[in-house]
Structure formats: structure tokens, C-alpha cells
């Protein structure tokens, strides 16, 4: 159980009771340390049922989570990048923070439709006429 809260920004803070950590054996290099010590961290966060996140942030985070989200709506972040348990724990919490920050970004402004300028229309038509002239030059010459 992760006891300390995770501060995302000035508006969003995830309480410590919402985060669950599980330590497992990590693969990869590390010698006997890998075989003996559970250094990899699995951080569980109930994304769908969390009271800490606004609805808009939840829906965006569900889209961003992808395969890391279970059918029940629990987000799983696995961190085994480092050889120490503490650094992997910090890494998992930082990755959760990055995901929530990305989901909390405001939506982009709507696209405004624009018309092409007169000059660009004229240039396009002139280029089309030029291509037509080039293709006419490829034809067989008249016998007259």
C-alpha cells in the first residue's frame, strides 16, 4: 500500500489509499540481485473509480492508458528500469503522474476553416495549364 499522496498539479492530488504497490522479481541484468530481491514495482490505480480525478481527465486517461488498463478500470504501471526498489517505485509514480498530466491538458482549439487566397488559386491554375502544355508536347506531331 502506497501511503504518501501523489501530487499531480495544484488541482489534482491522488490520495495514498488509492495507490497499491506490489513488488515482484525483475528480469534482465543484475546478477544474483535479480534472483533474490523483488525490485520491480507494479503500481495499481483504480482509474475509473477514483474520486480524485475529474470526469474529463478520467476519459482522456482511459484513452491514453490503452492496454495498461484492465476491464475493471484498474491501471497497471510496471517499473523495472532500475536495480533498486526505491528508484523503480519513484519511476512508476512519475509515469502515473505524466499520464494524468497528459490527460489533464486542455483540448486543442477547434480548427478554423480558411479559404485559399486568390494568388494561390491563380498559381495552381497556372501550374495546371503548364502541365497540360508539357503533355501536349509529348503528342505525335500533325502531318499538315
Short mmCIF file of C-alpha atoms in Angstrom, two decimals:
data_model
loop_
_atom_site.label_atom_id
_atom_site.label_comp_id
_atom_site.label_asym_id
_atom_site.label_seq_id
_atom_site.Cartn_x
_atom_site.Cartn_y
_atom_site.Cartn_z
CA UNK A 1 0.00 0.00 0.00
CA UNK A 2 1.45 3.36 -1.02
CA UNK A 3 0.89 5.69 1.92
CA UNK A 4 2.03 9.11 0.69
CA UNK A 5 -0.23 11.04 -1.70
CA UNK A 6 0.83 11.73 -5.28
CA UNK A 7 0.71 15.42 -6.18
CA UNK A 8 -0.08 15.87 -9.87
CA UNK A 9 -0.63 19.64 -10.02
CA UNK A 10 -2.24 22.37 -7.91
CA UNK A 11 -5.74 20.99 -8.63
CA UNK A 12 -5.20 17.22 -8.73
CA UNK A 13 -3.81 15.08 -5.90
CA UNK A 14 -4.18 11.31 -5.76
CA UNK A 15 -4.60 10.06 -2.19
CA UNK A 16 -2.22 7.40 -0.92
CA UNK A 17 -5.01 4.89 -0.25
CA UNK A 18 -5.91 4.88 -3.97
CA UNK A 19 -2.48 3.56 -4.97
CA UNK A 20 -1.45 -0.05 -4.41
CA UNK A 21 2.11 -1.24 -4.95
CA UNK A 22 3.31 -4.78 -5.40
CA UNK A 23 6.97 -5.74 -5.64
CA UNK A 24 7.95 -8.60 -7.96
CA UNK A 25 11.13 -10.18 -9.26
CA UNK A 26 12.58 -8.30 -12.21
CA UNK A 27 14.26 -9.86 -15.22
CA UNK A 28 17.30 -8.64 -17.07
CA UNK A 29 20.84 -7.89 -15.92
CA UNK A 30 21.71 -7.60 -12.25
CA UNK A 31 23.34 -10.87 -11.28
CA UNK A 32 22.21 -12.59 -8.10
CA UNK A 33 20.38 -9.42 -7.03
CA UNK A 34 17.73 -10.10 -9.70
CA UNK A 35 17.17 -13.64 -8.45
CA UNK A 36 16.93 -12.75 -4.75
CA UNK A 37 15.33 -9.30 -4.39
CA UNK A 38 11.94 -8.15 -5.67
CA UNK A 39 12.96 -4.83 -7.19
CA UNK A 40 10.35 -4.39 -9.93
CA UNK A 41 7.24 -2.42 -8.95
CA UNK A 42 3.67 -2.93 -10.11
CA UNK A 43 1.62 0.19 -9.32
CA UNK A 44 -2.16 -0.29 -9.38
CA UNK A 45 -4.55 2.67 -9.60
CA UNK A 46 -8.33 2.40 -9.95
CA UNK A 47 -8.67 4.94 -12.74
CA UNK A 48 -12.42 4.56 -13.34
CA UNK A 49 -13.44 4.62 -9.67
CA UNK A 50 -11.07 7.34 -8.47
CA UNK A 51 -12.69 10.31 -6.68
CA UNK A 52 -9.52 12.38 -7.17
CA UNK A 53 -9.84 12.84 -10.94
CA UNK A 54 -12.43 14.93 -12.82
CA UNK A 55 -14.53 13.08 -15.41
CA UNK A 56 -12.82 14.75 -18.41
CA UNK A 57 -9.40 13.71 -17.11
CA UNK A 58 -10.65 10.15 -16.50
CA UNK A 59 -11.96 9.75 -20.06
CA UNK A 60 -8.74 11.14 -21.54
CA UNK A 61 -6.61 8.93 -19.29
CA UNK A 62 -8.62 5.84 -20.30
CA UNK A 63 -7.80 6.60 -23.95
CA UNK A 64 -4.12 7.16 -23.13
CA UNK A 65 -3.77 4.07 -20.92
CA UNK A 66 -4.50 1.59 -23.71
CA UNK A 67 -3.54 -1.99 -22.80
CA UNK A 68 -2.33 -0.98 -19.33
CA UNK A 69 -5.98 -0.64 -18.25
CA UNK A 70 -7.87 -3.75 -17.13
CA UNK A 71 -11.52 -4.47 -17.86
CA UNK A 72 -12.38 -3.37 -14.32
CA UNK A 73 -10.77 0.03 -14.95
CA UNK A 74 -7.60 -0.55 -12.92
CA UNK A 75 -4.42 0.95 -14.37
CA UNK A 76 -1.24 -1.14 -14.02
CA UNK A 77 2.15 0.52 -14.36
CA UNK A 78 5.17 -1.76 -14.22
CA UNK A 79 8.58 -0.27 -13.48
CA UNK A 80 11.73 -2.38 -13.64
CA UNK A 81 14.10 0.08 -15.30
CA UNK A 82 16.38 0.47 -12.26
CA UNK A 83 18.10 -2.04 -9.98
CA UNK A 84 16.78 -0.57 -6.72
CA UNK A 85 13.25 -0.87 -5.40
CA UNK A 86 13.05 2.79 -4.35
CA UNK A 87 14.03 4.14 -7.77
CA UNK A 88 11.56 1.81 -9.52
CA UNK A 89 8.86 2.99 -7.10
CA UNK A 90 9.62 6.63 -7.91
CA UNK A 91 9.69 5.80 -11.63
CA UNK A 92 6.25 4.15 -11.51
CA UNK A 93 4.76 7.10 -9.61
CA UNK A 94 6.35 9.55 -12.04
CA UNK A 95 4.92 7.66 -15.03
CA UNK A 96 1.45 7.75 -13.46
CA UNK A 97 1.88 11.48 -12.88
CA UNK A 98 2.92 12.01 -16.52
CA UNK A 99 -0.12 10.06 -17.77
CA UNK A 100 -2.54 12.09 -15.63
CA UNK A 101 -0.86 15.38 -16.63
CA UNK A 102 -1.19 14.44 -20.31
CA UNK A 103 -4.86 13.60 -19.75
CA UNK A 104 -5.44 16.88 -17.90
CA UNK A 105 -4.19 19.05 -20.77
CA UNK A 106 -6.89 21.30 -22.21
CA UNK A 107 -8.36 20.26 -25.56
CA UNK A 108 -6.84 21.92 -28.64
CA UNK A 109 -8.75 24.87 -30.07
CA UNK A 110 -11.21 23.98 -32.84
CA UNK A 111 -9.92 24.25 -36.39
CA UNK A 112 -11.00 27.36 -38.23
CA UNK A 113 -11.86 26.84 -41.88
CA UNK A 114 -9.91 29.03 -44.29
CA UNK A 115 -10.23 29.71 -47.99
CA UNK A 116 -7.24 29.71 -50.33
CA UNK A 117 -6.05 33.15 -51.37
CA UNK A 118 -6.64 34.49 -54.87
CA UNK A 119 -2.94 34.34 -55.58
CA UNK A 120 -2.65 30.68 -54.60
CA UNK A 121 -5.68 29.80 -56.79
CA UNK A 122 -4.11 31.61 -59.76
CA UNK A 123 -0.73 29.90 -59.20
CA UNK A 124 -2.40 26.48 -59.03
CA UNK A 125 -4.36 27.07 -62.25
CA UNK A 126 -1.24 28.41 -63.99
CA UNK A 127 0.69 25.29 -62.93
CA UNK A 128 -2.12 23.08 -64.28
CA UNK A 129 -2.03 24.87 -67.63
CA UNK A 130 1.76 24.46 -67.69
CA UNK A 131 1.48 20.70 -67.07
CA UNK A 132 -1.09 20.49 -69.86
CA UNK A 133 1.32 22.24 -72.24
CA UNK A 134 4.08 19.77 -71.35
CA UNK A 135 1.75 16.84 -72.05
CA UNK A 136 0.70 18.36 -75.39
CA UNK A 137 4.35 18.45 -76.40
CA UNK A 138 4.52 14.66 -75.92
CA UNK A 139 1.85 14.05 -78.59
CA UNK A 140 2.74 12.92 -82.11
CA UNK A 141 3.16 15.97 -84.40
CA UNK A 142 0.45 16.69 -87.02
CA UNK A 143 1.23 15.77 -90.68
CA UNK A 144 -0.22 19.02 -92.00
#
